[in-house]
CSV table of C-alpha atoms and ligand atoms in Angstrom, one decimal:
chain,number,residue,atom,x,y,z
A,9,UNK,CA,68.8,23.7,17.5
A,10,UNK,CA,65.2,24.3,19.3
A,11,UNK,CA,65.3,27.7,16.8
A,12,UNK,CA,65.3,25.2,14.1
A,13,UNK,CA,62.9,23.1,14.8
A,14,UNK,CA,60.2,25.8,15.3
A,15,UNK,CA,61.5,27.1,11.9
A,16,UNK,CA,60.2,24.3,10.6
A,17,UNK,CA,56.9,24.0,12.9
A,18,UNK,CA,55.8,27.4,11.7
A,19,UNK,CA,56.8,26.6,8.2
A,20,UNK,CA,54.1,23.6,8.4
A,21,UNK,CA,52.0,25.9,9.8
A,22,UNK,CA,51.7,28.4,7.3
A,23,UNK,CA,52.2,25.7,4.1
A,24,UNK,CA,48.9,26.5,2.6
A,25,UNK,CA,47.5,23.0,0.7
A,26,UNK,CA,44.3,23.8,-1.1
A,27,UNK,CA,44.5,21.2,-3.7
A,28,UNK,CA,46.6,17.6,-4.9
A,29,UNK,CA,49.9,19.7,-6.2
A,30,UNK,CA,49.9,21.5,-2.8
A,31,UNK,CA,49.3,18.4,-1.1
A,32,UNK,CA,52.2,16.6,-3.8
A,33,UNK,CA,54.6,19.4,-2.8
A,34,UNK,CA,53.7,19.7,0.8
A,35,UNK,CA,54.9,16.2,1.5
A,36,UNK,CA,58.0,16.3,-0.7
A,37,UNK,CA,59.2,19.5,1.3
A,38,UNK,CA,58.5,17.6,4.8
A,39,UNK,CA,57.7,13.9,4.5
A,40,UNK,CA,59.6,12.6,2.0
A,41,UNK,CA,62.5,10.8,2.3
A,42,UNK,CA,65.0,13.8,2.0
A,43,UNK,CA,62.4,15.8,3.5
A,44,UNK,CA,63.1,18.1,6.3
A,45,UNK,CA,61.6,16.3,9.3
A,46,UNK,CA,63.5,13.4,8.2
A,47,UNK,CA,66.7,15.8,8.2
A,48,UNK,CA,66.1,17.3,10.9
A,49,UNK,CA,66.4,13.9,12.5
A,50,UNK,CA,69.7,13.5,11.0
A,51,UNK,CA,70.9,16.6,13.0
A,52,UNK,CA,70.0,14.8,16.2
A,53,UNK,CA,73.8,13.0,16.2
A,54,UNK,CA,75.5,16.3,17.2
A,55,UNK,CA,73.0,16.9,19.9
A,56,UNK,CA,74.7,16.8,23.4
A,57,UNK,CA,73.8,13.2,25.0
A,58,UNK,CA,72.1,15.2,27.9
A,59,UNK,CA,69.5,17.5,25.6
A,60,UNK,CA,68.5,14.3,23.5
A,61,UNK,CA,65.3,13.5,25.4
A,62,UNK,CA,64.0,16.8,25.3
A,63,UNK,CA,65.1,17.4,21.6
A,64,UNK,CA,63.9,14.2,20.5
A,65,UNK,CA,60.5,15.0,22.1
A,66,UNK,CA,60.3,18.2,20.2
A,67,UNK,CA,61.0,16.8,17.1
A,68,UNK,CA,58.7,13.8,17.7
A,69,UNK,CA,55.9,16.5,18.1
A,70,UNK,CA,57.0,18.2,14.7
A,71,UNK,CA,56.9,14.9,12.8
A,72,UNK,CA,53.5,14.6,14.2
A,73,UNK,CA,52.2,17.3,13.2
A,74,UNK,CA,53.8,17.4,9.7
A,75,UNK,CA,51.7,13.7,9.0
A,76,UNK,CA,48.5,15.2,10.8
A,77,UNK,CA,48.7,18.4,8.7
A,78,UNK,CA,49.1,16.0,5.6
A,79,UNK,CA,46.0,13.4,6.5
A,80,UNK,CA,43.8,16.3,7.5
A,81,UNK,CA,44.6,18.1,3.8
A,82,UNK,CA,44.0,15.2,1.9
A,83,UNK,CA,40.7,14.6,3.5
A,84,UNK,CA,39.7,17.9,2.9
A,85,UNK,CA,40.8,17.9,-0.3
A,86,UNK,CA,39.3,14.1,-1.2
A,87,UNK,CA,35.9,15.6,0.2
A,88,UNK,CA,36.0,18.5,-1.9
A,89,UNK,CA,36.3,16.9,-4.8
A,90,UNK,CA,33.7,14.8,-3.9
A,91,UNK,CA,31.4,17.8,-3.7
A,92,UNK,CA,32.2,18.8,-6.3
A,93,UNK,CA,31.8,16.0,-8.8
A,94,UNK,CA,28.4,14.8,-6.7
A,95,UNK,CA,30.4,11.2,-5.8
A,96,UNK,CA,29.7,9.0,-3.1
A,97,UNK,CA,32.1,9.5,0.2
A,98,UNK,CA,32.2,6.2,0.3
A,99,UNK,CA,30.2,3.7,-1.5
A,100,UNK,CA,31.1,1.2,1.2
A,101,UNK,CA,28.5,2.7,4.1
A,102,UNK,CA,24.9,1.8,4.5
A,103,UNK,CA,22.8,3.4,2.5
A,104,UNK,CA,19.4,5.7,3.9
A,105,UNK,CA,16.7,3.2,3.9
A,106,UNK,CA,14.5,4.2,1.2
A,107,UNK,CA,11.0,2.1,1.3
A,108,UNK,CA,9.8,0.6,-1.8
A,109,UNK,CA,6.1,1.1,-2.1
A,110,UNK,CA,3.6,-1.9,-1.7
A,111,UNK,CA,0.0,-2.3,-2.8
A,112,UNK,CA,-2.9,-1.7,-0.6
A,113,UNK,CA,-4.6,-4.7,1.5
A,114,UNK,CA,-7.8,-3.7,0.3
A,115,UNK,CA,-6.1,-3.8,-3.0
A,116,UNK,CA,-4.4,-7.2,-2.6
A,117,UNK,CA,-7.5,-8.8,-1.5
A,118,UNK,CA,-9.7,-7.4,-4.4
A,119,UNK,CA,-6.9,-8.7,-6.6
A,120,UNK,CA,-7.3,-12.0,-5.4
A,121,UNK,CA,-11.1,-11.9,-5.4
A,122,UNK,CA,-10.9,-10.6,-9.1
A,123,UNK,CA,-8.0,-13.4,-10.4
A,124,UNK,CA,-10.6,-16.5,-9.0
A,125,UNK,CA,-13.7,-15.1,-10.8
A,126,UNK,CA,-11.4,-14.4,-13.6
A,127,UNK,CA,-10.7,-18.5,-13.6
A,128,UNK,CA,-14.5,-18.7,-12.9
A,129,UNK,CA,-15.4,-17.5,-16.1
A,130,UNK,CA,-16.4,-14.0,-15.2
A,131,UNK,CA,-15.3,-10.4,-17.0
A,132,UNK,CA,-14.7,-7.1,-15.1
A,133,UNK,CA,-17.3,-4.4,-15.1
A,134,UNK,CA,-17.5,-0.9,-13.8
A,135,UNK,CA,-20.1,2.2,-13.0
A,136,UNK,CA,-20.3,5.3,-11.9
A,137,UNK,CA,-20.2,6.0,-7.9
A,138,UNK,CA,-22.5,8.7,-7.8
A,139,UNK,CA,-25.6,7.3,-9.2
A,140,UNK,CA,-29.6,8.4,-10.0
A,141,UNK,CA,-32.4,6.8,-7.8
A,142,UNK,CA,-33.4,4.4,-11.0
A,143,UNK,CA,-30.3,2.7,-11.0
A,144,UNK,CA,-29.6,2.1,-6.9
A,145,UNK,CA,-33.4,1.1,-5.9
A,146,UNK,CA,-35.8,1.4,-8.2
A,147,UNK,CA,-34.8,-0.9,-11.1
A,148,UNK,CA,-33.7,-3.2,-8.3
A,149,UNK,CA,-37.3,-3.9,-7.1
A,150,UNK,CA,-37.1,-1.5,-4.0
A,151,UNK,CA,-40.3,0.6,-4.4
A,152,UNK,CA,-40.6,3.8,-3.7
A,153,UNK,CA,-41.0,5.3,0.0
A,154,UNK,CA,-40.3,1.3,1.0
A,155,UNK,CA,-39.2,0.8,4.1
A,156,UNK,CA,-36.3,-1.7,2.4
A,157,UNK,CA,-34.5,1.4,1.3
A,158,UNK,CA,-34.1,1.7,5.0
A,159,UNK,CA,-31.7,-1.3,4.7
A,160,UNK,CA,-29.2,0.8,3.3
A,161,UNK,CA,-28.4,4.2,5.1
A,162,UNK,CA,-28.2,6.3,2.0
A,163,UNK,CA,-26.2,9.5,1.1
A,164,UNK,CA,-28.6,11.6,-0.9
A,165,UNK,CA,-26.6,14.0,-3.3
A,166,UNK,CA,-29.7,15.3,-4.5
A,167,UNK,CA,-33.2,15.0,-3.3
A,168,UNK,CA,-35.8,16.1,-5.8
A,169,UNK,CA,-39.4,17.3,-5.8
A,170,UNK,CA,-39.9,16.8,-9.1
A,171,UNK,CA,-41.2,13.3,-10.2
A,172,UNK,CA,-39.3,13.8,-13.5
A,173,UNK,CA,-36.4,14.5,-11.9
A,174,UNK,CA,-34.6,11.1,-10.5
A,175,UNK,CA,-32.8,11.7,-6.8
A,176,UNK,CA,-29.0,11.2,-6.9
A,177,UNK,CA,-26.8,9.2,-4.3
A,178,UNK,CA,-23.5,7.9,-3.6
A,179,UNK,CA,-24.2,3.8,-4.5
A,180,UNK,CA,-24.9,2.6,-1.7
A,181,UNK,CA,-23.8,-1.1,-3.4
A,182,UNK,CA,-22.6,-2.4,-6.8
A,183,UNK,CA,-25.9,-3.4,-7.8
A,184,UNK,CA,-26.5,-0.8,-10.3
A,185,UNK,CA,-23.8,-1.6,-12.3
A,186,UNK,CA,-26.0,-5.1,-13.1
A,187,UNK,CA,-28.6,-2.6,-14.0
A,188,UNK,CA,-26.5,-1.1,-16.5
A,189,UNK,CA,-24.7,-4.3,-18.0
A,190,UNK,CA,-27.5,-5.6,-18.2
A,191,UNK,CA,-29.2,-2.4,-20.0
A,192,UNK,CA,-26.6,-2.8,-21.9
A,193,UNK,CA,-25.8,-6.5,-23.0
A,194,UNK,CA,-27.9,-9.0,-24.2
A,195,UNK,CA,-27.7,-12.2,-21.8
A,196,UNK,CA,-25.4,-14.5,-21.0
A,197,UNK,CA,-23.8,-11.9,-19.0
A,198,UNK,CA,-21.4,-13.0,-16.5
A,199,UNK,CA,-19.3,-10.6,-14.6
A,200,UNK,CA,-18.2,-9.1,-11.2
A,201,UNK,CA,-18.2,-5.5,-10.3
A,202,UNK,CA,-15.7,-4.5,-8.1
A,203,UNK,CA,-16.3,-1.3,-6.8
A,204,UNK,CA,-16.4,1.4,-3.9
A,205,UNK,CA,-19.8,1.9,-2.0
A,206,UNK,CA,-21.2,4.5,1.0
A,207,UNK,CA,-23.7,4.6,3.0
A,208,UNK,CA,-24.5,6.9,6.6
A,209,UNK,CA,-22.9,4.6,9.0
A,210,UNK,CA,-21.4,5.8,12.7
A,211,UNK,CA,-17.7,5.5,12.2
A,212,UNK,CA,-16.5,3.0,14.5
A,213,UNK,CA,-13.9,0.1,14.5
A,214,UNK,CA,-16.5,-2.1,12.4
A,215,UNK,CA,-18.4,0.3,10.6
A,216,UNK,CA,-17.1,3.2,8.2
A,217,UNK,CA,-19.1,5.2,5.9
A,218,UNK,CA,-17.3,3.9,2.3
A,219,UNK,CA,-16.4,0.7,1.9
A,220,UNK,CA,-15.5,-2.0,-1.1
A,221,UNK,CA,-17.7,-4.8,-2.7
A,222,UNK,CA,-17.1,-6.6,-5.4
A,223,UNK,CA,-20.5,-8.3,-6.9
A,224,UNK,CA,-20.8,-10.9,-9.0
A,225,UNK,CA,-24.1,-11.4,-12.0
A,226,UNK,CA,-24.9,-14.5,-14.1
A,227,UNK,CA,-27.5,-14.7,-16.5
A,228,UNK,CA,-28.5,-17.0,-19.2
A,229,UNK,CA,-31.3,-19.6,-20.0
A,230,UNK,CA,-31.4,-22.3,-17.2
A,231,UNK,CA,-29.2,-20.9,-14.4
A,232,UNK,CA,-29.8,-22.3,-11.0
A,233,UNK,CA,-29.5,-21.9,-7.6
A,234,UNK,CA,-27.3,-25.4,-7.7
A,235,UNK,CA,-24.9,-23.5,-9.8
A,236,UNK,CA,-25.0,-20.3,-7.1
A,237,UNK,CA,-23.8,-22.2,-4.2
A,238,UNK,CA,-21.9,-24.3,-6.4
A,239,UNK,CA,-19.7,-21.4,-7.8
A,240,UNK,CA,-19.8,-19.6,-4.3
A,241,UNK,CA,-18.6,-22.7,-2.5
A,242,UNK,CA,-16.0,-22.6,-5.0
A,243,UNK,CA,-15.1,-19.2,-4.3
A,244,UNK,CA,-14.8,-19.5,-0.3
A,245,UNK,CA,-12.5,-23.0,-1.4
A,246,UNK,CA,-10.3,-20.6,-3.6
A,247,UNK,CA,-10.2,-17.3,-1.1
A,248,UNK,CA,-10.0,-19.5,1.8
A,249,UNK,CA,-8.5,-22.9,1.3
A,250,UNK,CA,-10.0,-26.2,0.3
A,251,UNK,CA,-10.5,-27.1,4.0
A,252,UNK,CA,-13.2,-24.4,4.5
A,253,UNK,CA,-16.2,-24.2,6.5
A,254,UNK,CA,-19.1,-23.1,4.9
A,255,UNK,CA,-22.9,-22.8,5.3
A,256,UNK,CA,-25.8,-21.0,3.9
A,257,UNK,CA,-28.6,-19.4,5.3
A,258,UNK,CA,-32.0,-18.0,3.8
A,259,UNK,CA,-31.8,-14.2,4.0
A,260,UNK,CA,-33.7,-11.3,2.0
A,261,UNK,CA,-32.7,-8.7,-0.6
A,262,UNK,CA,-35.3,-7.0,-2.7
A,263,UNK,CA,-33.2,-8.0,-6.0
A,264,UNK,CA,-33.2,-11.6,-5.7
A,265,UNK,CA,-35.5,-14.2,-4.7
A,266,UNK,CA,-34.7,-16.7,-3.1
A,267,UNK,CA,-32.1,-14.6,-1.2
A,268,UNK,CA,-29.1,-16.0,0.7
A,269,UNK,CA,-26.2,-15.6,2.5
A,270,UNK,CA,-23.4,-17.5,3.2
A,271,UNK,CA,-20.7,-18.2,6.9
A,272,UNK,CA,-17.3,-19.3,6.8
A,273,UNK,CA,-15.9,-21.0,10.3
A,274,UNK,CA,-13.4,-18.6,11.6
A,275,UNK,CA,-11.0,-20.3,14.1
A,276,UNK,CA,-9.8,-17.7,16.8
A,277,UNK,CA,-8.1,-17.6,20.4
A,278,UNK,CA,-11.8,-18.1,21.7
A,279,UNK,CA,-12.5,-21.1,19.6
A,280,UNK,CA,-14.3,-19.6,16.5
A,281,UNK,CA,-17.0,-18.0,15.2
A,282,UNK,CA,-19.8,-18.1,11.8
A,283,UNK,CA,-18.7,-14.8,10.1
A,284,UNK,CA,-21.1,-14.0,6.8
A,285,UNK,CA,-19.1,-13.3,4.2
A,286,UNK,CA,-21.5,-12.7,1.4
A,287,UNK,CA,-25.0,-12.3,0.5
A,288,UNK,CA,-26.8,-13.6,-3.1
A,289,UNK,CA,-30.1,-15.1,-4.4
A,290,UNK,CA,-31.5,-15.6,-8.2
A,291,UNK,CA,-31.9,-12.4,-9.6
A,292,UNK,CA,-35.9,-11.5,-9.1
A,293,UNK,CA,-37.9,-11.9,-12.1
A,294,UNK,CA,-39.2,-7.6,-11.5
A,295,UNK,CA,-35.5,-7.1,-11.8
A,296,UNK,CA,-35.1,-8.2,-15.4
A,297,UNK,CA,-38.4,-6.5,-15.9
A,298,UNK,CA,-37.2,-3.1,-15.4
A,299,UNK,CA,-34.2,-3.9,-17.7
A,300,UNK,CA,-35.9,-5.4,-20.5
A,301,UNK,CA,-35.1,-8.7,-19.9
A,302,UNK,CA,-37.0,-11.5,-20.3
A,303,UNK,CA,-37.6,-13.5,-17.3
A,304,UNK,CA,-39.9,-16.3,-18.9
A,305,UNK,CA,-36.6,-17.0,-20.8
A,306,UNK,CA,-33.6,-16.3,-18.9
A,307,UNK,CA,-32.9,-16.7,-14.9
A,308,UNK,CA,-29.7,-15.5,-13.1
A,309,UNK,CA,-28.1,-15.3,-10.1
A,310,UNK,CA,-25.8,-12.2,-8.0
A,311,UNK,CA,-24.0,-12.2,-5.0
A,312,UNK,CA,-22.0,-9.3,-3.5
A,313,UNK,CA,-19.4,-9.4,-0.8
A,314,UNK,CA,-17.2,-6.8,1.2
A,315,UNK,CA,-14.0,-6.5,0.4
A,316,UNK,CA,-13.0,-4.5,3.5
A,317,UNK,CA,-14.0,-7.8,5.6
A,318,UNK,CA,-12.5,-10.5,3.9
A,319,UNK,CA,-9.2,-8.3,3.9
A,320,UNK,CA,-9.5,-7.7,7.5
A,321,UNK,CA,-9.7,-11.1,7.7
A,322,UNK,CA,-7.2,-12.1,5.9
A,323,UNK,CA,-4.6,-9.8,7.6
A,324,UNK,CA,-5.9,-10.0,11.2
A,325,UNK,CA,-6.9,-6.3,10.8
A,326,UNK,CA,-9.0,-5.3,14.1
A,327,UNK,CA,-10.3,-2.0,13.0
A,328,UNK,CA,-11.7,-1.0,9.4
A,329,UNK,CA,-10.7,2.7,9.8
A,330,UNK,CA,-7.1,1.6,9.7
A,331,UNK,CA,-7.9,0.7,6.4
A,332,UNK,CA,-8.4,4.4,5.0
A,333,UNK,CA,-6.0,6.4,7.1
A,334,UNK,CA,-3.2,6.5,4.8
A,335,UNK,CA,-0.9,6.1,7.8
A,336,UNK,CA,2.6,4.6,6.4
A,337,UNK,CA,3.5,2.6,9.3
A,338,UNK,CA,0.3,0.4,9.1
A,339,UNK,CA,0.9,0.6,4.9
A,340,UNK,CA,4.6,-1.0,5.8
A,341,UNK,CA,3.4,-4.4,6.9
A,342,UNK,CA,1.7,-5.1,3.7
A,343,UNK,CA,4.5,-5.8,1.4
A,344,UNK,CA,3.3,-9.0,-0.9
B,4,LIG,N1,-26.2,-5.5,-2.9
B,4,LIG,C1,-26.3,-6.2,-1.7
B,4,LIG,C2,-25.7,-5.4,-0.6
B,4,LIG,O1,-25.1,-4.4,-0.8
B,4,LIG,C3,-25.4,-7.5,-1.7
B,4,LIG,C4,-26.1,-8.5,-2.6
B,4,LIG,C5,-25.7,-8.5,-4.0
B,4,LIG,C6,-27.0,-9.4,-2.2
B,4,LIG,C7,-26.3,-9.4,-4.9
B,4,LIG,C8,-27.5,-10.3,-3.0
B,4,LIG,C9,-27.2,-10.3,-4.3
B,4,LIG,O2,-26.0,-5.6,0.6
């Protein structure tokens, strides 16, 4: 009797199932109804009362192992297949996380800079970043060898001997692009000019050497400085919420005159704080000038504003350089 139920061990053993007729005829030959573990059972009535236990064991551990063999085949086979066709093991389990991309916060704020002086009235316009001398200072009423150029730590790309040869820098603001519109366009003109600048700056947690403006130009017959803070207030309302706290100072830019700038009220764990957000002024009549405009007829007004800091703001962002590291996990927390 023990001889026969190795017989049948060893003939498990060596059943070889590679595929699903294998498998099919693998458990007709053992775990079918007429199968032989089941008849091997049947023998167990003319087993002596006294070797039952030990027989019943041993066939126990032959059934056993019949079923395992079985399950283990069909995975293997199941998994296979699987390979093989490219399927899912199992559409039911969590899938990798995969993370959707997200825009920028730099990006996000100068969106919602651009859509409220989109409502305002104003186009989009855009220039080159590496500009000529003309277009950065002098057509902007800095004169030459002024200390005012000082203002803005320059990077010079090309410094030239030659008086008919213009130097060439990375912007150090938007600015030129008014040159060129207005070069360009016959007044009214009323745009922004979103855009990245440089300039020679340490690199530290507040200060980086290329950063974002977006500026803004009106001009046509009878602008005013009532319309400047006027549409500036309404800016900081928009950006900021109607509640806002605002003020504006008298400051100085070599492009406009009068120059100002304008504070909103930041609230923090310390209170608050005044925190200039922009500077602007009435475009300076030597401006026009250089353009060929004419100032007896037309006045206008600019601003210009960092994008960097109102999106620092906005997002409680401690460091600028954050900012331009391209690191994913700081990237992450931007989704909109
Ligand atoms: N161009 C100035 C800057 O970069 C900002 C500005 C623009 C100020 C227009 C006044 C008017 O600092």
């Amino acid at each position: 009797m023990l001889d026969k139920i190795n017989d049948i061990k060893k003939e498990i053993q060596n059943f070889s199932i590679e595929n699903e007729e294998e498998l099919e005829a693998f458990r007709l030959e053992f775990l079918s109804r007429n199968g032989k573990v089941q008849s091997m059972f049947g023998l167990m009535k003319d087993v002596p009362n006294e070797q039952k236990a030990e027989m019943g064991k041993s066939m126990n551990e032959v059934k056993n192992l019949a079923q395992q063999t079985f399950d283990d085949a069909k995975i293997a086979i199941q998994k296979n297949d699987k390979k093989e066709f490219g399927a899912l093991d199992d559409i039911t389990l969590p899938v990798e996380p995969t993370y959707s991309g997200s825009f920028h916060p730099l990006t996000q704020a100068l969106n919602e800079i651009k859509q409220i002086f989109l409502r305002l009235g104003f186009s989009i316009a855009d220039g080159p970043e590496l500009e000529d001398d003309f277009h950065n200072f002098t057509a902007l009423n800095f004169p030459p060898d002024h200390p005012a150029r000082d203002m803005q730590d320059t990077f010079f790309v090309r410094k030239s001997d030659d008086k008919d040869v213009d130097d060439l820098v990375l912007r150090t603001h938007t600015s030129p692009v008014q040159i060129r519109l207005m070069k360009e366009q016959e007044p009214p003109v009323r745009s922004i000019m979103p855009g990245r600048v440089f300039r020679n700056e340490a690199v530290t947690a507040k200060s980086y050497f290329q950063f974002n403006q977006v500026e803004g130009l009106y001009v046509n017959e009878k602008v005013t400085m009532g319309e400047l803070i006027e549409t500036l207030v309404m800016f900081a309302r928009l950006m900021y919420g109607s509640d806002v706290k605002y003020r504006v100072r008298p400051s100085y830019f070599p492009f406009t005159e009068p120059s100002m700038e304008m504070d909103v009220w930041w609230e923090n764990e310390k209170g608050g704080q005044w925190l200039e957000i922009l500077g602007a002024g009435m475009v300076d009549p030597n401006v026009f000038q250089s353009v060929g405009v004419d100032p007896e007829k037309y006045t206008g007004f600019a601003f210009g504003m960092g994008v960097d800091r109102i999106a620092m703001l906005r997002y409680g962002i401690d460091d600028i350089r954050l900012l331009y590291d391209n690191d994913i996990r700081f990237l992450q927390q931007f989704k909109s």
